[in-house]
Coordinates of C-alpha atoms in Angstrom, one line a residue:
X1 CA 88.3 114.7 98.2
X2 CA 88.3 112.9 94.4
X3 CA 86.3 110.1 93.7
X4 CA 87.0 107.1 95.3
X5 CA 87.4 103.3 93.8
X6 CA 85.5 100.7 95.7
X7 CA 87.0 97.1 96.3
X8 CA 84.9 94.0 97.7
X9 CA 83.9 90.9 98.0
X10 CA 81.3 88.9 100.2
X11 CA 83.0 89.8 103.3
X12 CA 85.3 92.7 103.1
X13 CA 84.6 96.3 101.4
X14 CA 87.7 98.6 100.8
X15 CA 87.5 102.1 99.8
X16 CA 90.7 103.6 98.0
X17 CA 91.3 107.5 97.3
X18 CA 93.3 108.6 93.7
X19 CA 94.9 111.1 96.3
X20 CA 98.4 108.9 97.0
X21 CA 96.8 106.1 96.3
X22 CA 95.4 106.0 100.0
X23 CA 92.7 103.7 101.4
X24 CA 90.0 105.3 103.0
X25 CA 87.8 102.7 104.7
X26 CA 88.2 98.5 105.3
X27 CA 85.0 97.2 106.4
X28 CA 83.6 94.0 106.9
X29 CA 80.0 92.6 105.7
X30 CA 78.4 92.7 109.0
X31 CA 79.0 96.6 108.6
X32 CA 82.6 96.7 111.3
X33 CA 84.9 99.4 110.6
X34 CA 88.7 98.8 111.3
X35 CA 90.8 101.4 109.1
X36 CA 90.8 104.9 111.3
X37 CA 88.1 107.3 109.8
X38 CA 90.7 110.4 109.3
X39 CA 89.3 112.3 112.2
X40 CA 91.2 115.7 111.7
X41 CA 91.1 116.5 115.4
X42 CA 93.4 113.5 115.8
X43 CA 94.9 112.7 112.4
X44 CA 93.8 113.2 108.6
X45 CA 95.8 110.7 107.6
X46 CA 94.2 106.9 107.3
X47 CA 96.6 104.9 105.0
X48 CA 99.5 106.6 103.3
X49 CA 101.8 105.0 101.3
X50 CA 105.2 106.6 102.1
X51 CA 107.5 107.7 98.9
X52 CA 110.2 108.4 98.4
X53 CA 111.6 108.2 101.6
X54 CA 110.1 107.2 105.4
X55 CA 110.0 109.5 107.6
X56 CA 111.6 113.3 107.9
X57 CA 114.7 114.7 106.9
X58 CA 117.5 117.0 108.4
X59 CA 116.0 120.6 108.0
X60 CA 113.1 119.2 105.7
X61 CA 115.9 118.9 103.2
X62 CA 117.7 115.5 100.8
X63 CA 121.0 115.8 98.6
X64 CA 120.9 113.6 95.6
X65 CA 124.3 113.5 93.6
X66 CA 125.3 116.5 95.5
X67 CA 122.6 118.7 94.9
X68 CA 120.0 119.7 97.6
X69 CA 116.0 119.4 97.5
X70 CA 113.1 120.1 99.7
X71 CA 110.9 117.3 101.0
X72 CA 108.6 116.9 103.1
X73 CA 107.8 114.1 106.2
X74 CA 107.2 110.8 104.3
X75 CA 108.1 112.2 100.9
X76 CA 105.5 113.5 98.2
X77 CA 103.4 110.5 96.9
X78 CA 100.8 110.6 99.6
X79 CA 100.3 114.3 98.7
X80 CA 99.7 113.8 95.3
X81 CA 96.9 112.8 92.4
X82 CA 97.6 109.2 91.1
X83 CA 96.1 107.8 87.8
X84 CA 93.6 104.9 87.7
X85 CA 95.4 102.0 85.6
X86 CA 93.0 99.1 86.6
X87 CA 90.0 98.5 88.2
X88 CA 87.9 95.1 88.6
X89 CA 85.5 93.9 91.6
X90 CA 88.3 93.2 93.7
X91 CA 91.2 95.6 92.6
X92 CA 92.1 98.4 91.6
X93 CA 95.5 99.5 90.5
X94 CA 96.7 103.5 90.9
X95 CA 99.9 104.5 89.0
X96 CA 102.1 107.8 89.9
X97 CA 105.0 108.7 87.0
X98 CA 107.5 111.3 87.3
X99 CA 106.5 114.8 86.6
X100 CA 107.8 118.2 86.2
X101 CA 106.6 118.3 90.2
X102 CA 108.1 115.4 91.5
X103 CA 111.0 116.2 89.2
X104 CA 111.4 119.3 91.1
X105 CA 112.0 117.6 94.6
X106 CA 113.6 114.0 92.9
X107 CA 115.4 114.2 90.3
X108 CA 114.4 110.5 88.8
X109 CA 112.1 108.8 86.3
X110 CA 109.9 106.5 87.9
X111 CA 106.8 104.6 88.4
X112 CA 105.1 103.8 91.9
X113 CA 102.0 101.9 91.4
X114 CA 99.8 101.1 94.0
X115 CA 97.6 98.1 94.0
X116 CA 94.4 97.1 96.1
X117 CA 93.4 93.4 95.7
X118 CA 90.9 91.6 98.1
X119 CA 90.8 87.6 98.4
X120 CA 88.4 86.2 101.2
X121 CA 89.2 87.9 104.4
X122 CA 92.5 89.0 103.0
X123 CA 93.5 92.6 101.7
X124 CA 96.6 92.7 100.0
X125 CA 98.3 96.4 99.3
X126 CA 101.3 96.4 97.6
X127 CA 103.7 99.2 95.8
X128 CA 105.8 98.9 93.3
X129 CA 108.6 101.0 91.9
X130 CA 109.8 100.9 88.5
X131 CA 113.2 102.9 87.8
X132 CA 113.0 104.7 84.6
X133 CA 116.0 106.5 84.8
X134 CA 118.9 106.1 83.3
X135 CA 120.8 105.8 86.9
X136 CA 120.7 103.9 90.2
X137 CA 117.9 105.6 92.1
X138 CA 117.7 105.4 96.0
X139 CA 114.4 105.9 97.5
X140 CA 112.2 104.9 100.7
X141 CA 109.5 102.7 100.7
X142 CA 106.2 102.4 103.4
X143 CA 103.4 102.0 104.5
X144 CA 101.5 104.0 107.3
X145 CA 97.9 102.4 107.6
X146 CA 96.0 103.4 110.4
X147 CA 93.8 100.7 112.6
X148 CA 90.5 101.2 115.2
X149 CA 92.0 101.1 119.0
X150 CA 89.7 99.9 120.1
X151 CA 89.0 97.3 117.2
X152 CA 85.1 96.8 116.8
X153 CA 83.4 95.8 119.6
X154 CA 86.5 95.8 122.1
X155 CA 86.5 98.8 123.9
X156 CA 87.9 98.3 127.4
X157 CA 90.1 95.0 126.6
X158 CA 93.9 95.2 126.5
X159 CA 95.0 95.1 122.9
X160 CA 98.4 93.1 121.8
X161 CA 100.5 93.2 119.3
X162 CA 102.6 89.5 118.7
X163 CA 105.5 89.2 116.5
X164 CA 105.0 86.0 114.6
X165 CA 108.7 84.9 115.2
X166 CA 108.6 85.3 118.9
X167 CA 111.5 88.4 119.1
X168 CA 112.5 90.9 121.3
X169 CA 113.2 93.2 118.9
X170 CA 115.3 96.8 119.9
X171 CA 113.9 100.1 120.3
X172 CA 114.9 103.7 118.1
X173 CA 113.1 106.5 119.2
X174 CA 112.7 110.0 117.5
X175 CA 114.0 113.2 118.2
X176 CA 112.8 116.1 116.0
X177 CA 111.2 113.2 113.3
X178 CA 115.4 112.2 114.0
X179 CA 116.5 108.6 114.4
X180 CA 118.3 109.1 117.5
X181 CA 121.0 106.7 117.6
X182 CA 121.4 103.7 120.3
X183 CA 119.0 101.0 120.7
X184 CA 117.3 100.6 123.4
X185 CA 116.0 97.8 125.3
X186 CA 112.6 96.0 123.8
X187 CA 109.3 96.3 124.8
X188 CA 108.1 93.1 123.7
X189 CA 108.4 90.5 125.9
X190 CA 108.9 86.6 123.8
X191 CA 107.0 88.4 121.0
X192 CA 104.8 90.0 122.6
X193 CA 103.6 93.6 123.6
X194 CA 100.5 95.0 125.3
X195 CA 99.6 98.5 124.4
X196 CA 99.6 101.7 126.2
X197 CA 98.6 105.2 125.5
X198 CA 101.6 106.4 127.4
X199 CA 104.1 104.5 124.8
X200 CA 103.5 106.8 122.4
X201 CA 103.8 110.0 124.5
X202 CA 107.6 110.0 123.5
X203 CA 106.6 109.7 119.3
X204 CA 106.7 106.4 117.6
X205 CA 108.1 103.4 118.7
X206 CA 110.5 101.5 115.5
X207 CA 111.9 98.6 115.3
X208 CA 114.7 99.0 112.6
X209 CA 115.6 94.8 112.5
X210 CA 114.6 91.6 114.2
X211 CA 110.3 92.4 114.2
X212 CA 109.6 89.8 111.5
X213 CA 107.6 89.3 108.5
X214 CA 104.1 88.8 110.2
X215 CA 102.5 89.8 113.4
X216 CA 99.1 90.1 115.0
X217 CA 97.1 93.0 116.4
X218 CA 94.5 91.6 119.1
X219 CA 91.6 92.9 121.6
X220 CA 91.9 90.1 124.7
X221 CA 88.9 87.2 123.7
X222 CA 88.2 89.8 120.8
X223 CA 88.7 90.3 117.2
X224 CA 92.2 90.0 115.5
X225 CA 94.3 91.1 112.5
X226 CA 96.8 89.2 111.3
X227 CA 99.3 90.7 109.1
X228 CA 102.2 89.5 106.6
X229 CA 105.3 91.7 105.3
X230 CA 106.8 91.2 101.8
X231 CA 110.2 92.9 101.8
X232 CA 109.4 95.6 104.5
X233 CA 112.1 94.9 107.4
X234 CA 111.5 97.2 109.5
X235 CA 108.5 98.0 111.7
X236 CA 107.2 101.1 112.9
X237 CA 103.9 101.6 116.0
X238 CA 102.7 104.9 116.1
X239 CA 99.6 106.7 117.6
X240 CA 98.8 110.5 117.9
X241 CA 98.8 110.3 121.8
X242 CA 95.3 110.0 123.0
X243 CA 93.7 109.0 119.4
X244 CA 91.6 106.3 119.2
X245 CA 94.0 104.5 116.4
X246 CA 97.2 102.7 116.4
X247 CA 99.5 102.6 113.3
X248 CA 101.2 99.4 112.4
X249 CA 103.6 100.4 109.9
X250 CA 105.8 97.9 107.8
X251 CA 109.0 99.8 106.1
X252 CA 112.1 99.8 103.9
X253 CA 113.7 102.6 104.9
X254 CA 113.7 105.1 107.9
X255 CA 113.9 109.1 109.2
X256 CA 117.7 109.8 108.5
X257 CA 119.9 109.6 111.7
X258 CA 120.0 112.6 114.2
X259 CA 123.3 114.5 112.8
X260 CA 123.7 112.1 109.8
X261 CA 123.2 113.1 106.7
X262 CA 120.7 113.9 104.5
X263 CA 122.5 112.5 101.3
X264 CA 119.2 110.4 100.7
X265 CA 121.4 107.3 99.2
X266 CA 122.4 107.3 102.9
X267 CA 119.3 106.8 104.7
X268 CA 119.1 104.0 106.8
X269 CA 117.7 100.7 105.3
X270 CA 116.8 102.6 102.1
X271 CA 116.9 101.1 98.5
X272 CA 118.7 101.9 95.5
X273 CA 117.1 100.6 92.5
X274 CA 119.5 100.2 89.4
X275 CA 118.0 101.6 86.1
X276 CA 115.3 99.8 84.2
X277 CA 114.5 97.3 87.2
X278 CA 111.4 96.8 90.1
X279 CA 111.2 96.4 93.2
X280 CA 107.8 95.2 94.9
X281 CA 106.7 95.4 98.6
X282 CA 103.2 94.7 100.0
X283 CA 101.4 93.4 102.8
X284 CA 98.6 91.6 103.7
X285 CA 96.0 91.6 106.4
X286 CA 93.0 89.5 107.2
X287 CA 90.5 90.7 109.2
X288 CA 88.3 88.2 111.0
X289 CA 84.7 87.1 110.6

């Protein structure tokens, strides 16, 4: 594992890996873990950041103006070595450009930089793309952070997740790493959702509209995260079924469709960039005291 850049302040710590830009620990002064440790019986993964596109495609495979490419679940940046652009006692900056690799799978000039930055209780991680090229370039953009179920000192407690805006959002499911296609009816209940192993024997749970720019992740009379979206509309819950994590995963962008295409212009929810302009997305979470 390369080095990694530590973040912090008086009250948080943040640990973030070159390798995709990934964070590797969140931790609060009194020593409380919340980020999942990586455990590779469960999951290696802890915080990927998901580029350029969300999810799987048909037979592992995009077309881009016609021509077809290999990629992998979630896209390549999460596999690959990012470049240190800025560091300071509360941020640090990693910066991926097109190379003869990522050429090789997407055929685009671009920049995804992935920032870091701590303020109080508040970690903000945001990503943004820059398109280089000298034509409109689609692309998926998300973020797969990993959380402690139980949080710190909660173990036994029913755990929540509430939608700031009070929905009852519809449910996709996966077939193959597949959107399947119908909604189905919501688990949350005015906003509100109470965990369950079982939920996730069936793959991850996404919300593809309606979930809202904020939402909170509770133990019952225990500790909280509270999240905020910046241009992420769709929402994803995942855990490895039995894993002491659950993934809360703000998107733009999903799997393809189950028999839908795999131009990758057609994704659903995805973004097409026009040359020589950014997009940003982040989010933010503040972990109690």
């Amino acid at each position: 594992m390369p080095a990694v850049t530590r973040i912090a302040n008086r009250h948080l710590t943040v640990d973030v890996s070159p390798l995709g830009a990934e964070m590797q620990a969140l931790t609060t002064a009194d020593g409380r873990s919340f980020l999942w440790n990586g455990d590779a019986a469960f999951w290696t993964g802890r915080s990927p950041v998901l580029f350029p596109m969300v999810g799987k495609a048909p037979e592992n495979r995009i077309t881009v103006e016609g021509k077809s490419y290999e990629m992998a679940q979630h896209g390549f940046a999460r596999r690959t070595e990012f470049s240190l652009a800025a560091s300071t006692g509360t941020l640090c900056r990693y910066e991926l450009a097109a190379s003869d690799a990522t050429r090789a799978v997407y055929p685009f000039e671009f920049l995804l930089a992935v920032e870091h930055a701590l303020e109080d209780r508040r970690l903000t991680v945001s990503a943004e793309v820059e398109n280089r090229d000298t034509r409109p370039m689609p692309f998926g953009l998300g973020f797969h952070p990993a959380f402690a179920w139980p949080l710190p000192g909660a173990a036994g407690r029913p755990h929540t997740v509430t939608l700031d805006n009070g929905a009852e959002p519809a449910l996709v499911r996966l077939e193959g790493g597949l959107v399947k296609r119908g909604k189905l009816q919501s688990p949350f209940k005015s906003g509100r959702l109470t965990l369950d192993h079982a939920m996730f024997e069936a793959d991850a749970m996404i919300f593809p509209e309606g979930a809202g720019a904020g939402l909170t992740y509770a133990a019952a009379g225990g500790p909280a995260l509270k999240f905020s979206f910046e241009n992420l509309p769709n929402l994803a819950l995942w855990q490895k079924p039995g894993a002491p994590f659950i993934c809360i995963e703000p998107w733009h962008g999903t799997a393809a469709e189950l028999g839908g295409s795999d131009d990758l212009a057609k994704r659903p929810y995805g973004v097409t960039l026009p040359p020589g302009e950014r997009a940003r997305f982040a989010f933010t979470v503040e972990v109690p005291g």
